[in-house]
Coordinates of C-alpha atoms and ligand atoms in Angstrom, one line a residue:
M297 CA -0.3 -0.1 -0.4
S298 CA 1.3 3.1 -1.0
S299 CA 1.1 5.5 2.2
Q300 CA -1.1 7.9 0.1
D301 CA -4.2 5.5 0.8
L302 CA -2.7 5.0 4.5
R303 CA -5.4 6.2 7.3
A304 CA -4.2 7.0 10.6
V305 CA -7.7 6.7 12.0
T306 CA -10.2 4.7 11.4
W307 CA -13.4 3.6 13.2
T308 CA -14.4 -0.3 13.7
A309 CA -18.3 -1.3 14.7
A310 CA -19.4 -3.2 17.3
A311 CA -18.8 -7.0 16.1
E312 CA -20.9 -9.7 18.2
G313 CA -20.0 -9.5 22.1
A314 CA -17.3 -7.0 21.5
A315 CA -17.1 -3.2 21.8
P316 CA -16.9 -0.6 18.7
S317 CA -13.0 0.7 18.8
L318 CA -11.0 3.2 17.2
S319 CA -8.2 1.7 15.3
L320 CA -5.0 4.3 14.8
I321 CA -2.0 3.6 13.3
D322 CA 1.0 3.3 16.4
Q323 CA 2.9 6.0 14.9
T324 CA 5.4 5.6 18.0
A325 CA 6.2 1.8 16.0
L326 CA 7.2 3.7 13.0
P327 CA 9.4 3.3 10.6
H328 CA 10.1 0.3 12.0
A329 CA 7.0 -1.5 12.3
L330 CA 3.6 -0.5 10.5
E331 CA 1.0 -1.4 13.3
R332 CA -2.4 -0.7 14.8
L333 CA -3.7 -0.3 18.0
D334 CA -7.3 -0.5 19.2
V335 CA -8.8 1.7 21.8
T336 CA -12.0 0.9 22.9
T337 CA -11.7 3.2 25.9
V338 CA -11.7 6.9 26.4
D339 CA -8.6 6.7 28.7
Q340 CA -7.1 4.6 26.2
L341 CA -7.8 7.1 23.3
I342 CA -6.6 9.8 25.7
D343 CA -2.9 7.6 26.7
A344 CA -2.3 7.2 22.8
I345 CA -3.6 11.1 22.5
V346 CA -0.3 12.0 24.8
R347 CA 1.9 9.4 24.0
L348 CA 1.6 10.5 20.2
V349 CA 0.7 7.3 18.9
V350 CA -1.7 9.4 17.1
R351 CA -0.3 13.1 16.3
G352 CA -0.8 15.7 13.9
A353 CA -3.6 18.2 14.2
P354 CA -6.2 17.1 11.8
A355 CA -5.8 13.4 12.8
I356 CA -6.6 14.3 16.5
G357 CA -9.3 16.2 15.4
A358 CA -10.3 13.0 13.6
A359 CA -9.5 11.4 16.9
G360 CA -11.6 13.3 18.9
G361 CA -14.8 13.5 16.7
Y362 CA -14.4 9.6 16.8
G363 CA -13.9 10.1 21.0
V364 CA -17.0 11.3 21.7
A365 CA -18.9 8.1 20.1
L366 CA -16.5 5.8 22.0
A367 CA -17.6 7.9 25.1
M368 CA -21.0 6.6 24.0
A369 CA -20.2 3.1 23.5
Q370 CA -18.4 2.9 26.7
G371 CA -20.9 4.8 28.9
E372 CA -23.3 2.5 27.1
R373 CA -21.6 -0.6 28.9
E374 CA -20.7 0.8 31.9
G375 CA -23.9 2.8 32.6
W376 CA -22.9 6.1 33.0
D377 CA -25.6 9.5 33.3
R378 CA -25.0 12.3 30.9
A379 CA -23.0 14.0 33.2
R380 CA -20.2 11.5 33.4
L381 CA -20.2 11.6 29.8
D382 CA -19.8 15.3 29.4
A383 CA -16.9 14.8 31.9
E384 CA -15.1 12.2 29.7
V385 CA -16.1 13.9 26.3
A386 CA -14.4 17.1 28.0
R387 CA -11.3 14.7 29.0
V388 CA -10.7 14.0 25.8
R389 CA -11.1 17.5 24.2
A390 CA -8.5 18.3 26.5
A391 CA -5.9 16.1 25.8
R392 CA -3.6 18.3 23.9
P393 CA -3.7 21.9 24.4
T394 CA -2.3 23.4 21.6
A395 CA -3.9 22.1 18.4
V396 CA -7.1 23.8 17.7
N397 CA -8.6 21.2 16.0
L398 CA -9.1 18.4 18.6
M399 CA -11.3 21.1 20.0
V400 CA -13.1 21.9 16.9
C401 CA -14.2 18.5 16.1
V402 CA -14.9 17.7 19.5
D403 CA -17.1 20.7 19.7
R404 CA -18.7 20.0 16.3
V405 CA -19.8 16.7 17.3
A406 CA -20.5 16.7 20.9
P407 CA -23.7 18.3 20.3
L408 CA -25.2 15.1 18.7
I409 CA -24.7 12.7 21.3
G410 CA -28.7 13.3 22.1
A411 CA -29.6 12.3 18.4
G412 CA -27.7 8.6 19.3
L413 CA -24.7 6.5 17.9
P414 CA -25.6 6.6 14.2
A415 CA -25.4 10.3 14.4
V416 CA -22.7 10.4 15.8
L417 CA -20.5 8.5 13.8
A418 CA -21.9 10.0 10.3
E419 CA -20.6 13.4 11.8
A420 CA -17.3 11.7 13.0
D421 CA -17.4 10.1 9.1
A422 CA -17.4 13.6 7.7
I423 CA -15.1 15.1 9.8
V424 CA -12.6 12.8 7.9
R425 CA -13.8 12.9 4.6
E426 CA -14.1 17.0 4.4
D427 CA -10.2 16.7 5.5
L428 CA -9.4 14.5 3.2
E429 CA -10.8 16.6 0.1
A430 CA -9.3 20.0 2.0
N431 CA -5.9 18.4 1.7
H432 CA -6.6 17.4 -2.1
A433 CA -6.9 21.0 -2.4
M434 CA -4.4 22.5 -0.7
G435 CA -1.9 20.5 -2.8
A436 CA -3.2 21.8 -5.7
F437 CA -3.3 25.0 -4.7
G438 CA 0.3 25.2 -2.9
A439 CA 1.6 23.9 -5.7
D440 CA -0.1 26.5 -8.5
W441 CA 1.1 29.5 -6.1
L442 CA 4.7 27.9 -5.5
L443 CA 5.7 27.4 -9.0
K444 CA 3.9 30.5 -10.4
R445 CA 6.4 32.8 -7.3
L446 CA 9.4 30.8 -7.8
S447 CA 9.0 31.2 -11.3
V448 CA 11.5 28.8 -12.3
D449 CA 12.1 26.3 -14.6
R450 CA 14.1 22.9 -12.6
P451 CA 12.4 21.0 -10.4
L452 CA 11.8 22.3 -6.7
R453 CA 13.7 21.9 -3.7
I454 CA 11.6 22.0 -0.6
L455 CA 12.4 22.3 3.4
T456 CA 9.8 20.9 5.9
H457 CA 9.3 20.4 9.3
C458 CA 7.6 17.5 11.1
N459 CA 5.3 15.5 10.0
T460 CA 2.3 17.1 7.9
G461 CA 1.4 13.9 5.6
A462 CA -1.1 11.2 5.7
L463 CA 0.1 9.9 9.1
A464 CA -1.0 13.3 10.7
T465 CA -4.4 14.4 8.4
A466 CA -7.1 11.9 7.7
G467 CA -5.0 11.6 4.2
W468 CA -2.6 12.9 1.4
G469 CA -1.3 15.2 3.7
T470 CA -1.3 19.7 4.4
A471 CA 2.4 20.6 3.8
L472 CA 3.2 16.9 2.2
G473 CA 0.3 16.8 0.0
V474 CA 1.6 19.9 -1.5
I475 CA 5.1 17.9 -1.8
R476 CA 3.2 15.5 -3.3
E477 CA 1.5 17.5 -5.9
L478 CA 5.2 18.9 -6.4
H479 CA 6.3 15.1 -6.9
G480 CA 2.9 14.0 -9.2
R481 CA 3.8 17.0 -11.6
G482 CA 7.6 16.3 -12.3
R483 CA 8.5 19.6 -10.5
L484 CA 10.0 18.2 -7.4
E485 CA 13.7 17.9 -7.2
A486 CA 14.2 16.8 -3.6
V487 CA 12.8 17.3 0.1
Y488 CA 15.0 18.8 3.1
A489 CA 13.2 17.0 5.8
D490 CA 14.1 17.9 9.2
E491 CA 14.5 15.5 11.9
T492 CA 12.1 17.0 14.1
R493 CA 13.7 17.1 17.7
P494 CA 13.0 15.1 20.3
L495 CA 10.1 12.8 19.0
L496 CA 12.2 13.0 15.4
Q497 CA 8.8 12.9 13.4
G498 CA 10.2 14.7 10.4
A499 CA 13.0 11.6 10.8
R500 CA 10.5 8.5 12.3
L501 CA 7.3 10.0 10.0
T502 CA 8.6 11.7 7.1
A503 CA 11.0 10.1 5.8
W504 CA 9.4 7.3 5.8
E505 CA 6.0 8.5 4.0
L506 CA 8.4 9.6 1.4
A507 CA 10.3 6.9 0.8
Q508 CA 7.6 4.7 0.6
E509 CA 6.7 6.7 -2.5
G510 CA 10.2 6.9 -3.8
I511 CA 10.2 10.7 -3.4
P512 CA 14.1 12.1 -3.3
H513 CA 14.7 13.4 0.2
F514 CA 17.7 14.0 3.0
V515 CA 16.6 14.2 6.1
Q516 CA 18.8 16.8 7.9
A517 CA 19.1 17.8 12.1
D518 CA 17.2 20.3 12.8
G519 CA 20.1 22.7 13.3
A520 CA 21.0 22.5 9.8
A521 CA 18.0 24.0 8.5
A522 CA 19.3 27.3 8.7
G523 CA 22.3 27.0 6.8
T524 CA 20.3 24.6 4.5
I525 CA 18.3 27.9 3.7
L526 CA 20.9 30.7 4.1
R527 CA 23.5 29.0 1.6
G528 CA 20.6 28.5 -1.1
E529 CA 20.6 25.1 -1.1
V530 CA 15.9 25.2 -0.8
D531 CA 13.4 27.2 -2.9
A532 CA 11.1 27.7 -0.1
A533 CA 9.8 26.2 3.2
I534 CA 6.6 24.9 3.4
V535 CA 5.2 23.3 7.0
G536 CA 1.8 22.8 8.7
A537 CA -0.4 24.5 11.8
D538 CA -1.4 23.2 14.8
R539 CA -3.3 26.6 15.6
I540 CA -3.1 30.1 13.5
A541 CA -4.7 32.8 16.2
A542 CA -6.7 35.9 13.8
N543 CA -4.0 37.5 12.8
G544 CA -1.9 35.1 11.2
D545 CA 0.3 34.5 13.9
T546 CA 1.3 30.2 13.9
A547 CA 1.3 27.5 16.0
N548 CA 3.5 24.5 14.5
K549 CA 5.7 21.9 15.8
V550 CA 9.1 23.0 18.0
G551 CA 11.5 24.9 15.4
T552 CA 9.5 25.9 13.1
V553 CA 9.8 30.2 13.7
G554 CA 13.6 29.7 13.7
I555 CA 13.1 28.2 9.7
A556 CA 10.6 31.1 9.1
L557 CA 13.4 33.4 10.4
A558 CA 15.8 32.0 8.0
C559 CA 13.1 31.9 5.1
A560 CA 12.6 36.0 5.7
Y561 CA 16.6 36.9 5.9
A562 CA 16.8 34.2 2.5
G563 CA 14.1 36.1 1.0
I564 CA 12.6 32.7 0.2
P565 CA 9.2 31.7 0.7
F566 CA 7.8 30.6 3.9
V567 CA 4.3 28.9 3.6
V568 CA 2.1 27.6 6.0
A569 CA -0.7 24.6 4.8
A570 CA -3.8 24.4 6.6
P571 CA -7.2 23.6 6.8
T572 CA -9.1 26.8 7.9
T573 CA -10.4 24.6 10.9
T574 CA -6.9 25.1 11.8
V575 CA -7.7 29.0 12.0
D576 CA -8.7 29.6 15.2
L577 CA -10.7 33.1 15.2
A578 CA -11.2 33.5 18.9
T579 CA -7.7 33.8 19.2
A580 CA -6.6 37.1 18.6
T581 CA -2.7 36.6 18.6
G582 CA 0.2 33.8 19.2
T583 CA 0.3 35.0 22.9
D584 CA -3.0 33.7 23.7
I585 CA -2.0 29.9 21.9
E586 CA -1.4 27.4 24.9
I587 CA 1.9 26.1 24.1
E588 CA 2.5 22.3 25.2
L589 CA 4.9 21.6 27.6
R590 CA 6.3 18.1 27.5
S591 CA 7.9 15.4 29.6
E592 CA 11.5 17.1 30.8
D593 CA 12.5 13.5 29.9
E594 CA 12.0 13.7 26.2
V595 CA 15.1 16.0 26.0
L596 CA 17.3 15.0 28.9
E597 CA 17.4 11.2 27.9
W598 CA 17.7 8.9 24.4
G599 CA 15.7 5.5 24.0
G600 CA 15.5 5.6 27.8
V601 CA 19.0 6.2 28.6
R602 CA 19.9 9.7 30.5
T603 CA 21.9 11.7 28.2
A604 CA 22.0 15.4 30.1
P605 CA 23.8 15.5 33.8
A606 CA 22.0 14.6 36.6
G607 CA 21.8 17.8 37.6
S608 CA 20.4 19.3 34.5
R609 CA 16.3 20.3 33.8
G610 CA 14.8 20.3 30.8
H611 CA 12.9 22.6 28.8
N612 CA 10.4 21.2 26.6
P613 CA 7.6 23.0 24.8
A614 CA 6.1 20.9 22.0
F615 CA 5.1 23.9 19.9
D616 CA 6.5 27.5 18.9
V617 CA 4.6 30.2 17.5
T618 CA 5.8 32.2 14.1
P619 CA 4.7 36.0 13.5
G620 CA 2.3 35.8 10.9
S621 CA 4.7 38.9 9.4
L622 CA 6.9 35.9 8.6
V623 CA 4.4 33.7 6.5
T624 CA 4.8 34.8 3.1
G625 CA 1.5 32.2 2.0
L626 CA -1.2 30.5 4.1
V627 CA -2.5 27.8 2.0
T628 CA -6.0 26.4 2.7
E629 CA -8.6 24.5 1.0
R630 CA -10.1 27.5 -0.5
G631 CA -7.4 29.4 -1.6
V632 CA -3.9 31.0 -1.2
L633 CA -4.3 34.0 1.0
E634 CA -0.8 35.5 0.9
V635 CA -0.7 37.0 5.0
G636 CA 2.7 38.7 6.0
A637 CA 5.6 40.6 3.6
G638 CA 7.5 37.3 4.7
E639 CA 10.8 39.8 5.6
L640 CA 12.1 40.6 8.6
P641 CA 11.0 44.3 10.2
E642 CA 13.5 46.7 10.5
S643 CA 13.7 46.5 14.3
G644 CA 13.4 43.4 15.0
L645 CA 10.7 41.4 16.2
S646 CA 7.8 42.9 18.4
Ligands
LIG59 O1 3.6 16.7 18.2 P1 2.7 16.8 17.0 O2 3.4 15.4 16.3 O3 1.4 15.8 16.7 O4 2.8 18.3 15.8 C1 2.6 17.8 14.8 C2 2.7 19.5 14.2 O5 2.9 20.3 14.7 C3 2.3 19.4 12.3 O6 2.9 20.2 11.8 C4 0.3 20.1 12.5 O7 -0.2 19.3 13.5 C5 0.2 19.9 11.2 S1 0.0 18.2 11.0 C6 -0.6 18.6 9.7

């Protein structure tokens, strides 16, 4: 199976005598094993979201939508009253704080609880269908925009960060969808995939998706990105987003803002590809976005072995915020918005 056809999140109806389950590609096992983890309870789902078994803003949104159905089925088995069910749904909604998609999808599906499980599942299915359609639309819009903007005859060299592919979405991908589209049109020379410390979503997941399809790519250390950009080795950077504030400030995987600064300095496009469901108009600026702080151990250890001195503390924000002024183009399923000038302000960043 091509990685384009991967479905990170799928619902399995209850079989005779068994509970219904949410089937997740276990992204902690990749690239060494392609395995699925079937969760049947709210606790198992929350644990899977927190451990990044399922990850990527649109994919955790889809998991949240089906999470409402999972909670209903568990509540039915265990005799929960409505207050308990609402509390369990609220726990799913709060499993990770930065990506707005989780909250948006739970809030879209939860009002249908009173209409019954089939209505809830139909809405969760619609979220997945719409995300897949949005990704294909973004791929085409993003590729058109980049080719026009860069206006070069040769195939493009594109830098990306984290994983924004089929694994992170309902399928195809956001930034990786644009990259797939460029490759499909014969207009891609190579991808520079940042490894994405500390959990290596780039080295493990993006490189795996690209390798599955024979798309030429290099995995590079995150620290190499600015140099690669300033030496003119890439034509543009394209990344996804976890939440975009009303002013265009964009939260994405930690390390993204450094790439945007380097692109602005080098004068090349820094592009964000995200469905409109990632735009959060209720959040005025990036300062208002909650940044998930993860376990110190993720940066103090490697493979369960301590790498930092015993007395060191770890600082492990999972995301950072890129000022909207540094985003040259925001690709959505409705088209490309030219958000900021993609230039450094003369007085530096405010
Ligand atoms: O911590 P993760 O792996 O969930 O972070 C994912 C990202 O930052 C992605 O770039 C973002 O969710 C966009 S996915 C299409």
